[in-house]
Short mmCIF file of C-alpha atoms in Angstrom, two decimals:
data_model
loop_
_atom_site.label_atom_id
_atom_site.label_comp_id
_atom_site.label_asym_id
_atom_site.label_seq_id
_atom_site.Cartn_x
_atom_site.Cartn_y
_atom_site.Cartn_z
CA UNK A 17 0.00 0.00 0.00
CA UNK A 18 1.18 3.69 -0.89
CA UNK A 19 1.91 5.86 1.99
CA UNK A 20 3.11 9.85 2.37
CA UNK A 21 5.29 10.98 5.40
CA UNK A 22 5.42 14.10 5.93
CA UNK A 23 8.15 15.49 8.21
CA UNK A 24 10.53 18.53 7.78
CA UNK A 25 12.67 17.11 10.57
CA UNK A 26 15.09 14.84 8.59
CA UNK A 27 15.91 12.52 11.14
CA UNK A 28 12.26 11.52 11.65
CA UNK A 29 11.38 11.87 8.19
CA UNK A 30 14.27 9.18 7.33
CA UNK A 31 13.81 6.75 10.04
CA UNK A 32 10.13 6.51 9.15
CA UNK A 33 10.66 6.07 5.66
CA UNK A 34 13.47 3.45 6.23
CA UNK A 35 10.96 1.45 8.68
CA UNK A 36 7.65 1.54 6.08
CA UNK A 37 10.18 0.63 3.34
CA UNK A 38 11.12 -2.05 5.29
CA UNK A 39 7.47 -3.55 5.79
CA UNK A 40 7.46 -3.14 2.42
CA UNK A 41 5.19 0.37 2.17
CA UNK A 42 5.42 2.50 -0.87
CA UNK A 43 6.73 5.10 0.64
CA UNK A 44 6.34 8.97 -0.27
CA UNK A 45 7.82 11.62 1.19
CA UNK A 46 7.48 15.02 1.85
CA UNK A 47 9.96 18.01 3.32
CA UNK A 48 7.05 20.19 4.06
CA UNK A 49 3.00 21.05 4.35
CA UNK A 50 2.96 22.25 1.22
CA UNK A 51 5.06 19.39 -0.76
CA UNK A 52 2.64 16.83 1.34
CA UNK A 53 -0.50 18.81 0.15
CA UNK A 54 0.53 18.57 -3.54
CA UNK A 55 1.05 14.80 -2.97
CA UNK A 56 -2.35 14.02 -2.01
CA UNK A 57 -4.00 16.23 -4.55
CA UNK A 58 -2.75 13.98 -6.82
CA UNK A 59 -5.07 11.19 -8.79
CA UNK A 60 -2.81 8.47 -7.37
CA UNK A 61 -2.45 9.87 -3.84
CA UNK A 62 -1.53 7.47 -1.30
CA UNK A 63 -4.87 6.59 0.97
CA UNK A 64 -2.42 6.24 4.32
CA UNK A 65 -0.23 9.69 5.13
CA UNK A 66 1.39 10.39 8.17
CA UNK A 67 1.17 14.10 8.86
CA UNK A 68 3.80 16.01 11.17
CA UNK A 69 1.69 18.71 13.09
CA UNK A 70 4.06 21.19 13.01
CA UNK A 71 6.07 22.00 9.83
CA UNK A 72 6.72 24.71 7.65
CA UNK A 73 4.54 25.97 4.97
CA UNK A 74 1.11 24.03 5.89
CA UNK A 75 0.92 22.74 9.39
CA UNK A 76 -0.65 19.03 10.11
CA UNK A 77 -4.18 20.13 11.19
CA UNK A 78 -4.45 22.83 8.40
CA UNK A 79 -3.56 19.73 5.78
CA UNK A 80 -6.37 17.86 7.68
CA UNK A 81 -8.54 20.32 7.16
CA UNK A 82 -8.57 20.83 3.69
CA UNK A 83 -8.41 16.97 3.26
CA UNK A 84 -11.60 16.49 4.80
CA UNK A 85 -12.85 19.62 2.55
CA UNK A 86 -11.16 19.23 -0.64
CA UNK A 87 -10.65 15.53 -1.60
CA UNK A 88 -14.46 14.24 -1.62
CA UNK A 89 -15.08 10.93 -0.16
CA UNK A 90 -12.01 9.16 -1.35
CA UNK A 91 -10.28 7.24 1.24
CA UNK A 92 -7.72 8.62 3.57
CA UNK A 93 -6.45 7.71 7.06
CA UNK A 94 -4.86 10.21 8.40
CA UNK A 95 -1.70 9.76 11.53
CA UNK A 96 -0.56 12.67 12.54
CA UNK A 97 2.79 13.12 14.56
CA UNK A 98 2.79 14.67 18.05
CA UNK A 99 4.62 15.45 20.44
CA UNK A 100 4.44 13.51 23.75
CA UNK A 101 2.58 16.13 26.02
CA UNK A 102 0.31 18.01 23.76
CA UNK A 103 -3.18 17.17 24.70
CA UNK A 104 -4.80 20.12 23.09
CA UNK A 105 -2.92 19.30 19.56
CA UNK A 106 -4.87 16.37 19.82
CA UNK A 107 -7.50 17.46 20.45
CA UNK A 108 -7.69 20.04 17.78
CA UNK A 109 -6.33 17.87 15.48
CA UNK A 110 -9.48 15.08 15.61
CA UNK A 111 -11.65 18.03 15.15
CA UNK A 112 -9.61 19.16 12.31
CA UNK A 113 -9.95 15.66 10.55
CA UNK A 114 -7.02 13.87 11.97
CA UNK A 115 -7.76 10.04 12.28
CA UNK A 116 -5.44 8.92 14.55
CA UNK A 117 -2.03 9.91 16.48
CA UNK A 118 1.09 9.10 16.93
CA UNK A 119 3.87 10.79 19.19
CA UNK A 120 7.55 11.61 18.73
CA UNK A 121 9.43 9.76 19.39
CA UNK A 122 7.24 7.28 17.92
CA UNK A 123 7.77 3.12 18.78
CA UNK A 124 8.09 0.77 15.81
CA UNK A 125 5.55 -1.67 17.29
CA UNK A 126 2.79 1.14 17.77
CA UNK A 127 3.44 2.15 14.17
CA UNK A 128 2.79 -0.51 12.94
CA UNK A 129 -0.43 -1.49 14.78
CA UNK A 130 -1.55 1.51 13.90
CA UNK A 131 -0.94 1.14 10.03
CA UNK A 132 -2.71 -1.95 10.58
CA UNK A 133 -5.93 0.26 11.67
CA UNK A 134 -5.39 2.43 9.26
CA UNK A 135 -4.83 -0.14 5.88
CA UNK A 136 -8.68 -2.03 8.18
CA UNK A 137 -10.13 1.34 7.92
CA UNK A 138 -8.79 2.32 4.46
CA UNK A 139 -9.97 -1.05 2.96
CA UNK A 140 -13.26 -1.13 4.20
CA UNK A 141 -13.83 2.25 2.78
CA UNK A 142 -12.75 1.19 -0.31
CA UNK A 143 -15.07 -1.76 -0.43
CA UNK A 144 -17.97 0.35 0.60
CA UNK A 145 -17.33 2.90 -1.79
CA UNK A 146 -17.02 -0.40 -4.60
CA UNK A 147 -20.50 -1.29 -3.05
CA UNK A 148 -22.10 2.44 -3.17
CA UNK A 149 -20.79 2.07 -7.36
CA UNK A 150 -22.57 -0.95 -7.78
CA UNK A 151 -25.87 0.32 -6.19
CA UNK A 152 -25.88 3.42 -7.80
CA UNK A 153 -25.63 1.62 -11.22
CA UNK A 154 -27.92 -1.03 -9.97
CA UNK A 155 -30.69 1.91 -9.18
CA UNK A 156 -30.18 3.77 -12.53
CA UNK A 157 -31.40 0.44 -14.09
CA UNK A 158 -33.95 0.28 -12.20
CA UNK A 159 -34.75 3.85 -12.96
CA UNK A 160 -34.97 3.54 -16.36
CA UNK A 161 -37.49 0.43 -15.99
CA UNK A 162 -39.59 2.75 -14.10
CA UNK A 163 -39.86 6.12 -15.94
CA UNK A 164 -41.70 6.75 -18.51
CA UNK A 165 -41.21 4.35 -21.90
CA UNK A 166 -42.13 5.43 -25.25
CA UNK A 167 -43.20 2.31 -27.19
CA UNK A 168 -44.80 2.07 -30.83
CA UNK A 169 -48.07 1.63 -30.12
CA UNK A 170 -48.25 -0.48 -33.90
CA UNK A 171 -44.95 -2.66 -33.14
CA UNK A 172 -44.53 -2.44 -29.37
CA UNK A 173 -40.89 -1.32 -29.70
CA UNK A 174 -39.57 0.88 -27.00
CA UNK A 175 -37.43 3.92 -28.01
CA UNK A 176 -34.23 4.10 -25.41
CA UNK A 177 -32.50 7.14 -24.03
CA UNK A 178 -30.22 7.44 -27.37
CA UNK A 179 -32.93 7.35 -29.89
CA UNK A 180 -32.47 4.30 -31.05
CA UNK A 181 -36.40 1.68 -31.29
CA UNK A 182 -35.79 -2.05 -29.51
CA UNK A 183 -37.64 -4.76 -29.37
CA UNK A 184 -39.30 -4.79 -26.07
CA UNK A 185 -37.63 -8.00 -24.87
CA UNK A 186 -34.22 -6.78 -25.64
CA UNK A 187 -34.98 -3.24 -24.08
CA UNK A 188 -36.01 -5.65 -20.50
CA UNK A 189 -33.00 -8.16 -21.09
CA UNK A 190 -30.70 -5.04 -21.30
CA UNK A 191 -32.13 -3.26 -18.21
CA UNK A 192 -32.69 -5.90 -16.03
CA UNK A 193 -32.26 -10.04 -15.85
CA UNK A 194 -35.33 -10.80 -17.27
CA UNK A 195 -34.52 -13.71 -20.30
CA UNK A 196 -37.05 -14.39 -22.34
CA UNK A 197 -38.41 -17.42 -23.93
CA UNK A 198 -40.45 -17.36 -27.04
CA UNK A 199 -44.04 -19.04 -27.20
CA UNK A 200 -47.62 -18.33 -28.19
CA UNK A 201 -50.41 -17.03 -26.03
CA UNK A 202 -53.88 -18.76 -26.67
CA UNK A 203 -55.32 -16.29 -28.55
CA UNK A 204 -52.35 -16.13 -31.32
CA UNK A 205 -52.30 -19.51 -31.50
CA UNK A 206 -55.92 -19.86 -32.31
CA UNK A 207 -55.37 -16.76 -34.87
CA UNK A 208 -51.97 -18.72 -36.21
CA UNK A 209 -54.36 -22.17 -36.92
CA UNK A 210 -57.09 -20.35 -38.16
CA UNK A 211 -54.29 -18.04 -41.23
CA UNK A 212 -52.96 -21.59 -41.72
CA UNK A 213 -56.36 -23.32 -42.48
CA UNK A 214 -57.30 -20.73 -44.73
CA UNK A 215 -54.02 -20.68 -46.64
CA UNK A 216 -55.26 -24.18 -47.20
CA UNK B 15 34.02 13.74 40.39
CA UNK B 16 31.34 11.98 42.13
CA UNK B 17 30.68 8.89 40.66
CA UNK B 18 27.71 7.96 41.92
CA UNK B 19 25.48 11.16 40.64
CA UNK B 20 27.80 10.62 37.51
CA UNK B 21 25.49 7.27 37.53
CA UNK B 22 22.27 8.63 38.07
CA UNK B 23 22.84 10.69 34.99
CA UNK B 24 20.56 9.08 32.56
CA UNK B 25 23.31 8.03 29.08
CA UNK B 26 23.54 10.90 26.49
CA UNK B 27 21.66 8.52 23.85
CA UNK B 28 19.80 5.77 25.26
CA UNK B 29 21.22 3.29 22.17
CA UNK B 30 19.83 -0.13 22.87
CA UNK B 31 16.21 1.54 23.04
CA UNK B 32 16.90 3.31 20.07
CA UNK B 33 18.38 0.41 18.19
CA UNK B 34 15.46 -1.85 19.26
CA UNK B 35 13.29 1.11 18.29
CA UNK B 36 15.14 0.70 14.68
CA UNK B 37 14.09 -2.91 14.63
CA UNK B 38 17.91 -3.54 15.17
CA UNK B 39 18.86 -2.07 12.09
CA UNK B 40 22.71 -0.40 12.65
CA UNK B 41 22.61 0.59 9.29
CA UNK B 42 20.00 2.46 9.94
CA UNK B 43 21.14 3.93 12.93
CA UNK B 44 24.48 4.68 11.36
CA UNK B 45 22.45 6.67 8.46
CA UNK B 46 20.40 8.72 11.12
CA UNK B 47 23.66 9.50 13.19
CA UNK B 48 25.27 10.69 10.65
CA UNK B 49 22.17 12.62 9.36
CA UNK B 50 21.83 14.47 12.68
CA UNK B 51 25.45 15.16 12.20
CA UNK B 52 24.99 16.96 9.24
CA UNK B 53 21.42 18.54 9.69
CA UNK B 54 21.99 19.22 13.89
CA UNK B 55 24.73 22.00 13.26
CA UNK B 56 22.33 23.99 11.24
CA UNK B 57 19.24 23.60 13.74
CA UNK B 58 21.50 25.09 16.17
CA UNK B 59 22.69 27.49 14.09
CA UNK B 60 19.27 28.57 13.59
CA UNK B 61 18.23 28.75 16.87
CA UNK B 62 21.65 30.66 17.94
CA UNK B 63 20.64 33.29 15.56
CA UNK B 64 17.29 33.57 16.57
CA UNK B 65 18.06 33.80 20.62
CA UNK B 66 20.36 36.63 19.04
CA UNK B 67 17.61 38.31 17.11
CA UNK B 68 15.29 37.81 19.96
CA UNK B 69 12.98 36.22 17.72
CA UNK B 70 10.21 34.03 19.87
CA UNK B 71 8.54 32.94 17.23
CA UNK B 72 11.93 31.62 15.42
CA UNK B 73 13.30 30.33 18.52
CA UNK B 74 10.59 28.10 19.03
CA UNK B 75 10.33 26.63 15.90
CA UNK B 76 14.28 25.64 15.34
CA UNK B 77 14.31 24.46 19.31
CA UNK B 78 11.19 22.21 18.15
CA UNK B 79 12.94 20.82 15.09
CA UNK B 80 15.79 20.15 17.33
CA UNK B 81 13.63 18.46 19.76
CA UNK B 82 12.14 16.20 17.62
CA UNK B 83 14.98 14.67 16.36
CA UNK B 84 16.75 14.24 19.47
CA UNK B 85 13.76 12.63 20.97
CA UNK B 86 13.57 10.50 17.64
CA UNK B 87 17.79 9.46 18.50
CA UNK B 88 16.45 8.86 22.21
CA UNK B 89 18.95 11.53 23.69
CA UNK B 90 17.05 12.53 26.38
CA UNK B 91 18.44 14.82 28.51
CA UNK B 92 19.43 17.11 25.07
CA UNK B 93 15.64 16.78 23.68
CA UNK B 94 14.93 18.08 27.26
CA UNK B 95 16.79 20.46 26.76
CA UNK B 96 15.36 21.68 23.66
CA UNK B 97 11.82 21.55 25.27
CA UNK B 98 13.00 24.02 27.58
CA UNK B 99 13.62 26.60 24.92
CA UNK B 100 11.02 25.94 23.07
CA UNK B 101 8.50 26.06 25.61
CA UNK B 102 8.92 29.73 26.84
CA UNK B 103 9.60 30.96 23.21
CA UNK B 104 6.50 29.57 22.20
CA UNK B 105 4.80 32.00 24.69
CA UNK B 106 6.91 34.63 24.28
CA UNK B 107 8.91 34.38 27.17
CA UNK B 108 12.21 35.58 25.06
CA UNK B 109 14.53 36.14 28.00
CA UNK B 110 14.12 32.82 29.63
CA UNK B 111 14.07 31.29 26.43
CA UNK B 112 17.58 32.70 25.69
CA UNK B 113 18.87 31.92 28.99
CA UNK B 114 18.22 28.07 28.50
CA UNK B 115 20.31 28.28 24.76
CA UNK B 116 24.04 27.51 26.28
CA UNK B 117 22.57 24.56 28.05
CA UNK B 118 21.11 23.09 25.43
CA UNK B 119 24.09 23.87 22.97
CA UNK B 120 26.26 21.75 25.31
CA UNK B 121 23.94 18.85 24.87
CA UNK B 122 23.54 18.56 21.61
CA UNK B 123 27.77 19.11 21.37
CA UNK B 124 27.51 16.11 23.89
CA UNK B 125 24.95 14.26 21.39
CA UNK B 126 27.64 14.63 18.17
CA UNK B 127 30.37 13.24 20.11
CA UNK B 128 28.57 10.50 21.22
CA UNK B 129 27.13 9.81 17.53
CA UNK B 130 30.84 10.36 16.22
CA UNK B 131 31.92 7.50 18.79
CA UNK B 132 29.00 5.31 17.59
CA UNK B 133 29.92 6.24 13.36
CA UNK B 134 33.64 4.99 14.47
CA UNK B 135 32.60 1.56 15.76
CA UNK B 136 32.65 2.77 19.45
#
């Protein structure tokens, strides 16, 4: 999985790199807010970042922020880096959008149960957004069953949203999983024998 | 010399926490020791000039950059050190900011020795 670590301290910045390269993250990194902002603005953006709160250009909370407000409903777990005693970055920071915390000097084992949460949380996003796709196309078929057909009234074709006339079983076999099989009603049939008779 | 308050001194760089921290990589340690080496100087620098200038605002943010990566090297007493610049520069408290500078530039000139020893094999 791709991940963005953002740290202007270098000696952080390089140790976590070296670890999540090690677990065998994709690792990119970032010197500064802005650098790490660019990053996730990107169409291939990693979905995992860890965010130091205080760094030049924009600070941890402010990229947060403009996460939550900017990049839509794609997924992104958020860790942002702490230090040990501040509380009220904390708090701030999960009202700001953070998802979870981590503090300097951080512990190898805690990083990486918390990557764990955050690849759980990422994933299950990502399924539910799969799942929200698949409705939504699901429902648009369904729409189009239910609004308003025009159909010959001589042939019984049904005119679809492009222009183009169907016969009314391949209009319902396209917008739904109705098959069809092909037989005679009573009444045809009788009309059928009686044409036949006559041709006679 | 009294070697017994020489003892209670906690170690300059607490190295098998860090090294277990690194997963016990020594390359790894040897690439952040020498990093600090070459990106410490200028932190300092940065926060000598601000305590100079009498720049707060400056002086906190090079004293936190400092801090973090000696807390990330596990050298306490230095990172401590740091905090206690940072902390009244970050609310304005110049003068006693300033005052704790020398203090903390004689840790972090005890934190590059040390991380020379460790570069040499020590």
């Amino acid at each position: 999985m791709k991940i963005l670590v953002a740290d202007d301290e270098p000696v952080t910045r390089t140790t976590l790199v070296a670890m999540l390269k090690k677990w065998h993250y994709e690792v990119v990194a970032a010197n500064d807010g802005d650098a790490a902002w660019a990053e996730l603005q990107r169409p291939d953006a990693p979905a995992l970042a860890i965010v130091d709160w205080n760094m030049p250009g924009l600070n941890g909370d402010e990229i947060c922020r403009r996460a939550r407000a900017e990049l839509g409903q794609r997924p992104l777990h958020i860790i942002l880096l702490t230090a040990k005693s501040a509380l009220e970055d904390k708090v701030s920071g999960l009202s700001a959008g953070a998802d979870d915390f981590l503090t300097k000097p951080f512990n190898s084992a805690e990083l990486r149960a918390r990557l764990r949460v955050g690849e759980r949380v990422v994933s299950l996003q990502k399924e539910l957004q799969d799942r929200v796709i698949q409705l939504e196309e699901a429902l648009a078929k369904v729409k189009e069953l239910q609004g308003l057909l025009p159909i010959c009234a001589c042939c019984k074709k049904i005119r679809d949203v492009k222009g183009y006339w169907t016969q009314l079983e391949v209009y319902l076999s396209h917008h739904s999983k109705a098959e069809f099989t092909h037989t005679y009603c009573k009444e045809c049939a009788d009309k059928f024998l009686r044409e036949l008779k006559l041709d006679r | 010399m009294n070697p017994a308050a020489d003892s209670n001194r906690p170690p300059v760089i607490d190295r098998a926490t860090l090294l277990e921290e690194l997963g016990g990589d020594e390359d790894l340690l040897k690439e952040i020791a020498g990093l600090f080496l070459e990106t410490g100087p200028g932190q300092l620098q940065g926060v000598r000039d601000a305590a100079a200038a009498g720049d707060a605002l400056a002086l906190s943010r090079h004293a936190h950059t400092l801090k973090g990566a000696l807390a990330q090297l596990h050298a306490e007493t230095a990172a401590a050190a740091a905090r206690d610049v940072e902390e009244p520069a970050r609310q304005g408290q110049a003068a006693t900011a300033v005052a704790a500078v020398p203090k903390l530039e004689t840790e972090v000139a005890a934190v590059q020795r040390e991380l020379e020893a460790l570069l040499k094999g020590a």
